[in-house]
Coordinates of C-alpha atoms and ligand atoms in Angstrom, one line a residue:
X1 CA -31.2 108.2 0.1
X2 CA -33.0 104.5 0.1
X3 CA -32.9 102.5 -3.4
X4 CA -36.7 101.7 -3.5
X5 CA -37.8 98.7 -6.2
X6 CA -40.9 99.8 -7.6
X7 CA -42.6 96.6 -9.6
X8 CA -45.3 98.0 -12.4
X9 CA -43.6 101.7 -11.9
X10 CA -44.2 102.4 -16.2
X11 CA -48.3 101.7 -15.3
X12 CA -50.5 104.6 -14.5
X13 CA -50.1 104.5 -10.4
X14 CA -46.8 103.4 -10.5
X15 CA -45.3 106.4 -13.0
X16 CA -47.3 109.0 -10.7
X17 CA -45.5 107.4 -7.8
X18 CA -42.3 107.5 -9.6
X19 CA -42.5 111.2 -9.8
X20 CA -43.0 111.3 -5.9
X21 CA -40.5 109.2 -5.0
X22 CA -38.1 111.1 -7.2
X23 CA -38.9 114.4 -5.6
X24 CA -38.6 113.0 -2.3
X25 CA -34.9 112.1 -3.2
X26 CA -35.4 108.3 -3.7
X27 CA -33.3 106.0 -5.8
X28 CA -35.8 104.4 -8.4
X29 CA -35.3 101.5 -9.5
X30 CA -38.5 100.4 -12.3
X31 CA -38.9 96.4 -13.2
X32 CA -41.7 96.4 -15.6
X33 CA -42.8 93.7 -18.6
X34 CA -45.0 97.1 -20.4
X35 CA -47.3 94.5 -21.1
X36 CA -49.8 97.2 -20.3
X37 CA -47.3 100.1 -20.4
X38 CA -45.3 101.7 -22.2
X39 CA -41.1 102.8 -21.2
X40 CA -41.8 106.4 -22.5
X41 CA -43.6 107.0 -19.1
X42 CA -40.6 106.9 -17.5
X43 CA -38.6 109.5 -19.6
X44 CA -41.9 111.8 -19.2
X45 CA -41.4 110.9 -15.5
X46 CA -37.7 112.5 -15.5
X47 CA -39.2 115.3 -17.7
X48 CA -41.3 116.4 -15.0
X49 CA -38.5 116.5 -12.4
X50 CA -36.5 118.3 -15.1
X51 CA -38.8 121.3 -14.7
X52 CA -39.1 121.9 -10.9
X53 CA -35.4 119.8 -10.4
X54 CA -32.1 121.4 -11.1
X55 CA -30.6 117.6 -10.8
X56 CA -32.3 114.2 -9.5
X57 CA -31.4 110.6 -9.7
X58 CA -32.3 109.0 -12.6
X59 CA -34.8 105.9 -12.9
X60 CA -33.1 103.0 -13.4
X61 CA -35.3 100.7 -15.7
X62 CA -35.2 96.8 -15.8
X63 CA -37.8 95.7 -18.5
X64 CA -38.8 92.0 -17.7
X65 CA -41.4 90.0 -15.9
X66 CA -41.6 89.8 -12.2
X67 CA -42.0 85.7 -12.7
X68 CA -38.9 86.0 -13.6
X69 CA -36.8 84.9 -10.4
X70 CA -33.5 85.1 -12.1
X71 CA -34.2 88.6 -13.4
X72 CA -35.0 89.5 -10.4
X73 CA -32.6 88.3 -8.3
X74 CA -29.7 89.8 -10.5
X75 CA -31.9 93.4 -10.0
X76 CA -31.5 92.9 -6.2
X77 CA -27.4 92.5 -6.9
X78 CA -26.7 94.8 -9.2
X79 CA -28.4 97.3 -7.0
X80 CA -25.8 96.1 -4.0
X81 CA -22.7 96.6 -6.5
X82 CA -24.2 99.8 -8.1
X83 CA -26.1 102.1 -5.7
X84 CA -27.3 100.4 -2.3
X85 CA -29.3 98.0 -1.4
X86 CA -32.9 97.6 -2.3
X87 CA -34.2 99.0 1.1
X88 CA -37.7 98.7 -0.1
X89 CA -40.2 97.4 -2.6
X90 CA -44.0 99.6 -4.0
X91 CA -45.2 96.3 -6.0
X92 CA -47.9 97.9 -8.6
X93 CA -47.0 94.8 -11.3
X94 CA -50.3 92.7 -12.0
X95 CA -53.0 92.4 -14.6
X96 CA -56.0 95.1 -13.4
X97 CA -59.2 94.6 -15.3
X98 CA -61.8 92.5 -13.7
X99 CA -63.7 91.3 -17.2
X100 CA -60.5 90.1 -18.7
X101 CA -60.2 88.4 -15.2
X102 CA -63.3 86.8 -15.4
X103 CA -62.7 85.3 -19.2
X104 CA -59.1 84.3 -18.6
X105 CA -58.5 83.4 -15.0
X106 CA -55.4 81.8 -15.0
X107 CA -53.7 84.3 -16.4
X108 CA -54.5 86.8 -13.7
X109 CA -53.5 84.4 -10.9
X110 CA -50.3 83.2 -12.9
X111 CA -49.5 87.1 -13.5
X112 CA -50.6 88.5 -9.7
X113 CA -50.1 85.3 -7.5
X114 CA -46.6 84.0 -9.0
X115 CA -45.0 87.2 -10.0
X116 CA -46.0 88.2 -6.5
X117 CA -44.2 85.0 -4.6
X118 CA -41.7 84.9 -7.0
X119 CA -40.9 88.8 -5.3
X120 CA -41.6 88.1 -1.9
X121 CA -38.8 84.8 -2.3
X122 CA -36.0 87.0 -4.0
X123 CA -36.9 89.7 -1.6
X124 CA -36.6 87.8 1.7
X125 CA -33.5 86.4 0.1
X126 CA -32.2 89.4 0.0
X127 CA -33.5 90.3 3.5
X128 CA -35.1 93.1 1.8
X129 CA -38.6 93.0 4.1
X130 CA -40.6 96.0 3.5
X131 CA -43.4 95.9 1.3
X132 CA -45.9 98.8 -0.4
X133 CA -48.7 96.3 -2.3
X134 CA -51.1 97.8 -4.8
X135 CA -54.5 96.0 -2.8
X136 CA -57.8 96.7 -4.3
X137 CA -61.5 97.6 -3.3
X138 CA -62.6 94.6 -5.3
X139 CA -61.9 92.7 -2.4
X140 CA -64.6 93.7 -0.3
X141 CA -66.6 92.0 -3.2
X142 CA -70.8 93.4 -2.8
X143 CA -70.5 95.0 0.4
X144 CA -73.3 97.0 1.1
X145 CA -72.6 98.9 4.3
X146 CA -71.1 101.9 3.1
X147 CA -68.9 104.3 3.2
X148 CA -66.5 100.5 3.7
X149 CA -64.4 99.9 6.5
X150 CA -60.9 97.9 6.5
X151 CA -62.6 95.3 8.8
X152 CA -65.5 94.3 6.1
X153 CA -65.5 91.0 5.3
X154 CA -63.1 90.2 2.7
X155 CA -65.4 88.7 -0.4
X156 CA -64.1 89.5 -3.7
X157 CA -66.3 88.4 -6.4
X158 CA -64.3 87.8 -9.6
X159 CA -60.9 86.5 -10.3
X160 CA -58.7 89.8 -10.4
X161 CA -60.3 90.8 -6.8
X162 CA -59.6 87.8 -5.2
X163 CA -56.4 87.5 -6.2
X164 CA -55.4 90.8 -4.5
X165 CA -57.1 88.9 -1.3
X166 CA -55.4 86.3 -2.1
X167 CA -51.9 88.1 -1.6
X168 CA -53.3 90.0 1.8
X169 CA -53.0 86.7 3.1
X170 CA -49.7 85.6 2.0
X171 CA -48.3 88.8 3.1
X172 CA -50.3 88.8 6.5
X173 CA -48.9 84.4 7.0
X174 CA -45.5 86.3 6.0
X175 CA -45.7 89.0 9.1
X176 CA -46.4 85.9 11.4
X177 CA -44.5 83.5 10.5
X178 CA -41.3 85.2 12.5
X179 CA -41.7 84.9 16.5
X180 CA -40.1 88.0 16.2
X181 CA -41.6 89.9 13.6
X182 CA -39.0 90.9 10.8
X183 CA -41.9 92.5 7.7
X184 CA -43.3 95.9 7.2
X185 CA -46.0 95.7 5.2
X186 CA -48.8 97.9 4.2
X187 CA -51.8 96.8 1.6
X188 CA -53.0 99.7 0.2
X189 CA -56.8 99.4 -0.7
X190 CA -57.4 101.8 -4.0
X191 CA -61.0 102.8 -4.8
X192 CA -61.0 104.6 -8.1
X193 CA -57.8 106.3 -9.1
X194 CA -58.4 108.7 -12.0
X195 CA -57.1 111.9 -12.8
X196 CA -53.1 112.4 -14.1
X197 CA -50.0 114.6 -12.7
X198 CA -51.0 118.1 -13.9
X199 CA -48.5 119.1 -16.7
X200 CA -50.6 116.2 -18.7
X201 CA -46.8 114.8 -19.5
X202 CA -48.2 111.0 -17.8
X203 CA -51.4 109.4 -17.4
X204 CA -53.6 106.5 -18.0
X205 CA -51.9 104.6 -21.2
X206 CA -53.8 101.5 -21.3
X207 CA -52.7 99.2 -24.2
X208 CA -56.6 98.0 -25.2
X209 CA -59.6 99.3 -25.0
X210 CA -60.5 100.3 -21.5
X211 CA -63.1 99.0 -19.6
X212 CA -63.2 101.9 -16.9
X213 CA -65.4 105.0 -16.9
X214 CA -62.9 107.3 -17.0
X215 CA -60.8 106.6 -20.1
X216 CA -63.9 105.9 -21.2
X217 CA -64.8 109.2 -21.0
X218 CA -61.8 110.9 -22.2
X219 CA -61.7 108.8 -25.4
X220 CA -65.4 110.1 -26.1
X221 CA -64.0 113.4 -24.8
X222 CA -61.6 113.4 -28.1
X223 CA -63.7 111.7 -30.3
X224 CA -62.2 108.0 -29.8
X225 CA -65.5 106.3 -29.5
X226 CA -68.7 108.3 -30.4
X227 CA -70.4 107.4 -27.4
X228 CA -70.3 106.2 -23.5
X229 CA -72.6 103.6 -22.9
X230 CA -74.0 103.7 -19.0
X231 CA -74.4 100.6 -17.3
X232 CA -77.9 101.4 -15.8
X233 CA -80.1 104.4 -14.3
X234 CA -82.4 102.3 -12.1
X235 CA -79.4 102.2 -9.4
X236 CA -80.9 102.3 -5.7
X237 CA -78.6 105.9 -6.0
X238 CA -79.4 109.7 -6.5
X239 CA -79.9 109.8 -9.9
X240 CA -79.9 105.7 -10.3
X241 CA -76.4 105.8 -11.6
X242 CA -73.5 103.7 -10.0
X243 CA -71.6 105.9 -7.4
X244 CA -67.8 105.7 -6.9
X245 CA -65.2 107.2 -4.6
X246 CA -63.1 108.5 -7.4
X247 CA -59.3 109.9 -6.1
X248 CA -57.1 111.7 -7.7
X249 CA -53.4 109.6 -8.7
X250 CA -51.2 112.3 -7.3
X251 CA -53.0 112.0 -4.0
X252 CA -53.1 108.6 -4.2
X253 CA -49.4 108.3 -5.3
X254 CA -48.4 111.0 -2.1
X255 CA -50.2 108.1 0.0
X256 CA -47.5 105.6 -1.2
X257 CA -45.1 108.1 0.1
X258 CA -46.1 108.5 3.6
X259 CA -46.6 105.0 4.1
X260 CA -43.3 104.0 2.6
X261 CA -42.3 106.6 5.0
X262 CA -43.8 105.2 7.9
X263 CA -42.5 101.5 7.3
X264 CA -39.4 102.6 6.9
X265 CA -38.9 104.4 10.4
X266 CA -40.5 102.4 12.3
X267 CA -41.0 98.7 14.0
X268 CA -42.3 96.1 11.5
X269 CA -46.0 96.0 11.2
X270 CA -49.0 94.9 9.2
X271 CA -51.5 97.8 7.5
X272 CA -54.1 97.6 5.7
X273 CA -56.1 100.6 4.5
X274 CA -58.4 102.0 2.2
X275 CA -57.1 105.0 0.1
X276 CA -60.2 107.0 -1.2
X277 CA -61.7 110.4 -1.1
X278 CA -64.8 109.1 1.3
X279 CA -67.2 111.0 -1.1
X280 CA -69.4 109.0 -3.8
X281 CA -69.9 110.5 -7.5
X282 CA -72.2 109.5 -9.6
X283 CA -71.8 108.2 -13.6
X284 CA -74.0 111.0 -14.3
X285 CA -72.3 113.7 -12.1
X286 CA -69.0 112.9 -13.1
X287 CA -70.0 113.2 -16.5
X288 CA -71.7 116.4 -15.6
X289 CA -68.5 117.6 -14.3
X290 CA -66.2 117.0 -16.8
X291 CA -67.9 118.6 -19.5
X292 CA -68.6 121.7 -17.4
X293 CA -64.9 122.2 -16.8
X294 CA -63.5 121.1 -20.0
X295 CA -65.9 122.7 -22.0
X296 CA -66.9 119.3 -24.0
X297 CA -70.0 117.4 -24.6
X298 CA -70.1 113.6 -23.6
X299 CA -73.1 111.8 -25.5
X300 CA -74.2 109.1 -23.8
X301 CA -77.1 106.1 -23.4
X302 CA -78.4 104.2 -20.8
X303 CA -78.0 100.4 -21.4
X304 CA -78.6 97.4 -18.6
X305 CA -76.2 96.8 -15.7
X306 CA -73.0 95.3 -15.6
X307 CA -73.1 92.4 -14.6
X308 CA -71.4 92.5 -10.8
X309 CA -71.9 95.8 -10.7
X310 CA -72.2 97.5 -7.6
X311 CA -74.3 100.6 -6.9
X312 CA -72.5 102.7 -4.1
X313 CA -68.7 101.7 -3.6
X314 CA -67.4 104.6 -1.4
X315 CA -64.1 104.5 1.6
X316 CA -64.3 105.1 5.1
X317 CA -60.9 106.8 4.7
X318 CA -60.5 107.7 8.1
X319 CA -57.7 105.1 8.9
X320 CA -55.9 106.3 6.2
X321 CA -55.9 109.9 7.8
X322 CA -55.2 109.3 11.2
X323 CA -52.6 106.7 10.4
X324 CA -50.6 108.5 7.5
X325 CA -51.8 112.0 8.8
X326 CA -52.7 112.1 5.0
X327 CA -55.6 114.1 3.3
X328 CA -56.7 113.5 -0.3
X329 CA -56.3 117.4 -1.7
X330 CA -57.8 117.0 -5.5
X331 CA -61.4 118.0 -6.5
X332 CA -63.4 115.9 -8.7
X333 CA -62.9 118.9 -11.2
X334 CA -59.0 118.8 -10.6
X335 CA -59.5 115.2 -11.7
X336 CA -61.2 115.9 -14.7
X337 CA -59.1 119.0 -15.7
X338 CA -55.7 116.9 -15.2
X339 CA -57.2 113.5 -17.1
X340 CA -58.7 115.6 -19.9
X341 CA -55.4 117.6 -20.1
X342 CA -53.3 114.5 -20.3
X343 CA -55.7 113.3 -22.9
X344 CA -55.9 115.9 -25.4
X345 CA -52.2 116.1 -25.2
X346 CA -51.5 112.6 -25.8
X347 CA -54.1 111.2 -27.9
X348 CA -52.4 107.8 -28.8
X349 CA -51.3 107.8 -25.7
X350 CA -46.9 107.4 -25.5
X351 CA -47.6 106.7 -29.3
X352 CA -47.5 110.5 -30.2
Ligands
LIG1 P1 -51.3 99.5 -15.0 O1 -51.7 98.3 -15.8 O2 -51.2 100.8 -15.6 O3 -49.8 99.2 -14.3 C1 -49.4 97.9 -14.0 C2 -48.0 97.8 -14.5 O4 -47.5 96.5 -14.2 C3 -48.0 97.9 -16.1 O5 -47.0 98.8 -16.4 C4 -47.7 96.5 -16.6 O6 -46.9 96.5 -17.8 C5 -46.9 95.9 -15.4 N1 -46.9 94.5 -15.3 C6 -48.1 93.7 -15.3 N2 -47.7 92.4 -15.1 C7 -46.4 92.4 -14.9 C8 -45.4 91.4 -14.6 N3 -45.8 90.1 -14.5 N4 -44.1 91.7 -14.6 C9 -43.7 93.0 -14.7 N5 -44.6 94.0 -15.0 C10 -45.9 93.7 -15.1 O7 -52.2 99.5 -13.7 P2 -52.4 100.6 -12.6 O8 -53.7 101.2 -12.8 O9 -51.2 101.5 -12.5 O10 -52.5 99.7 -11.3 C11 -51.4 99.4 -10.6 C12 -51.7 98.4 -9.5 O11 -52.8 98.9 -8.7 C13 -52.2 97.1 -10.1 O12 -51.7 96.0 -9.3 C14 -53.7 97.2 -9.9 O13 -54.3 95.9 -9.8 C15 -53.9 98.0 -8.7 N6 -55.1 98.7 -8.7 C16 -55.4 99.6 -9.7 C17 -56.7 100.3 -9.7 C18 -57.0 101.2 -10.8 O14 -58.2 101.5 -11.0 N7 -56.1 101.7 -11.6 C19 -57.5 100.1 -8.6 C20 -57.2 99.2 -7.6 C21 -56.0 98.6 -7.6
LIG2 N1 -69.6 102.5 -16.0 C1 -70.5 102.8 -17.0 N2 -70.0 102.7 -18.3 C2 -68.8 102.2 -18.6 C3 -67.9 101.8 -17.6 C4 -68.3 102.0 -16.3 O1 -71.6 103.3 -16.8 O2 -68.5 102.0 -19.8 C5 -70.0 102.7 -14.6 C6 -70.0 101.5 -13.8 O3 -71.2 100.8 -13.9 C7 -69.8 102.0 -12.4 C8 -68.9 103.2 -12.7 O4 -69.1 103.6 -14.0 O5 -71.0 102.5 -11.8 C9 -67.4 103.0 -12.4 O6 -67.0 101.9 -13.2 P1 -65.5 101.4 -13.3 O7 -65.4 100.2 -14.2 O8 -64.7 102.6 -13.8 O9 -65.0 101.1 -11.8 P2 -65.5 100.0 -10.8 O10 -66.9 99.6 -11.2 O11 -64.5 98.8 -11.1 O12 -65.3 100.6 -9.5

């Protein structure tokens, strides 16, 4: 089976998408700093294939910085001498939270823009020249005409969005820049990825204090912080709450299967597609939810919008489901159920 390089792979997408590759037979090799991470992921990662898996490779785990060209470079050649070559790479590594973006700018497009050429250099090197990038719906900035299409304009309104738009167009001048085209590439558009594999034995780790609703909600869930503060109720939306297209990790991380899949067997190409439910929930509905299935209370106030908020952010995911023949599966309450199981078993996180 393919060696795959998977960049980030200890972070919350990136473990879930460990698990799948490693069910799917992949070799796994992980190259990740932790700077928001943690390496026990990974054994949790082998502990889930333990259960369903009488044997399965192991992860192979390079801690270090993608900047790093050396580092990297000695990854792609140990992986010759070893096991086989890297056939390809799911690049997840970046910094991911738009305030910190905002306040410390250069440290986003340091961390995202040269981590990510320092990659693409040791990978076309290598003649490695199939790419899996982690894209965002940040990019799309305040579009307005919703559910979003893949051919909105491309106007990312703070740092961390636009340098994910930023890299769509290095990879998209990459595809072209071959008379005969030699790069599979797919950018992969997340909406709002929440939710954890179901034994609870991975999830959302982040190393501060999250900015997100849904950690948010888990850590009032368990008593981290007494209350969840919501940014507005005078949204142009049902109950004047913001409204996100909220998808569940292990669907999302079965997405990065089928369209590794798909670059793999066949001619190089470009995509670029949104992965997300298509359906909208509210703050107040998905607060709603999770207590109803969990069984907890979630005290909250109203304070004033965030600044760059949007109200409605929902996918057109239909490109994604004709393309990869994919279908997210998980409810809203499977997403709950999973994050809150994840949480209460894990409290501190891999710190337990
Ligand atoms: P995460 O922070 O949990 O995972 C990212 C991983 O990359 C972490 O393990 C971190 O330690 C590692 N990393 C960061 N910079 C690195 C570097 N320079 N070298 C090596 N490793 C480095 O984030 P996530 O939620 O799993 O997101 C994964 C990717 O998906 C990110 O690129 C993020 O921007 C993108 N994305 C995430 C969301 C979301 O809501 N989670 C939405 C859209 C896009
Ligand atoms: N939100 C909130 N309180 C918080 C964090 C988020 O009310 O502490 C709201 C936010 O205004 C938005 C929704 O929850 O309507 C999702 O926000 P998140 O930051 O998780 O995702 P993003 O806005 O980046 O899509």
């Amino acid at each position: 089976m393919s060696t795959i390089l998977v960049t980030g792979g200890a972070g919350f997408v990136g473990s879930h998408t460990c698990v799948s590759l490693l069910e799917k037979g992949f070799k796994v090799i992980v190259v990740d700093s932790n700077i928001n991470s943690s390496p026990i992921a990974l054994d949790r990662v082998e502990d889930i294939l333990k259960i369903k898996h009488k044997s399965y490779e192991k992860i192979v785990f390079e801690k270090g910085d993608i900047r790093d060209e050396i580092f990297l470079r000695n990854i792609f050649n140990r992986a010759i001498k070893r096991y086989s070559e890297i056939k390809a790479v799911i690049h997840f590594a970046g910094l991911k939270s738009i305030r910190e973006s905002v306040i410390d700018p250069l440290s986003y497009w340091d961390s995202n823009l040269i981590g990510t050429l320092t990659l693409l250099k040791v990978m076309n090197d290598f003649n490695c020249k199939t790419i899996v990038f982690s894209s965002s719906a940040s990019i799309y900035g305040n579009e307005v005409r919703t559910p979003i299409v893949e051919t909105s304009p491309i106007k990312p309104n703070n740092p961390y969005g636009k340098t994910k738009a930023a890299i769509e167009k290095i990879l998209h001048d990459l595809f072209i820049s071959t008379s005969n085209r030699e790069w599979r590439i797919a950018n992969l558009r997340y909406f709002n990825p929440i939710g954890s594999h179901k034994t609870g034995l991975i999830g959302e780790n982040p190393n501060n204090v999250p900015n997100n609703l849904f950690p948010l909600i888990c850590g009032v869930a368990i008593g981290r912080y007494e209350k969840l503060n919501i940014y507005g109720n005078d949204w142009p939306t049902k109950d004047g709450t913001g409204v996100r297209d909220y998808i569940h990790v292990m669907d999302l991380a079965e997405g990065h299967l089928l369209v590794l899949e798909l670059l793999i067997k066949n001619k190089p190409q470009i995509l670029s597609m949104n992965l997300g439910t298509g359906s909208g929930t509210s703050v107040l509905e998905l607060i709603s939810v999770f207590e109803k299935i969990n069984g907890v209370k979630i005290p909250y106030h109203f304070s004033k919008r965030r600044e760059g908020d949007n109200a409605f952010v929902v996918a057109d995911n239909n490109l994604a489901k004709s393309i990869l023949n994919w279908e997210p599966r998980m409810s809203i309450q499977e997403m709950c159920r999973d994050g809150y199981l994840w949480q209460i078993k894990n409290p501190k996180g891999y710190l337990n």
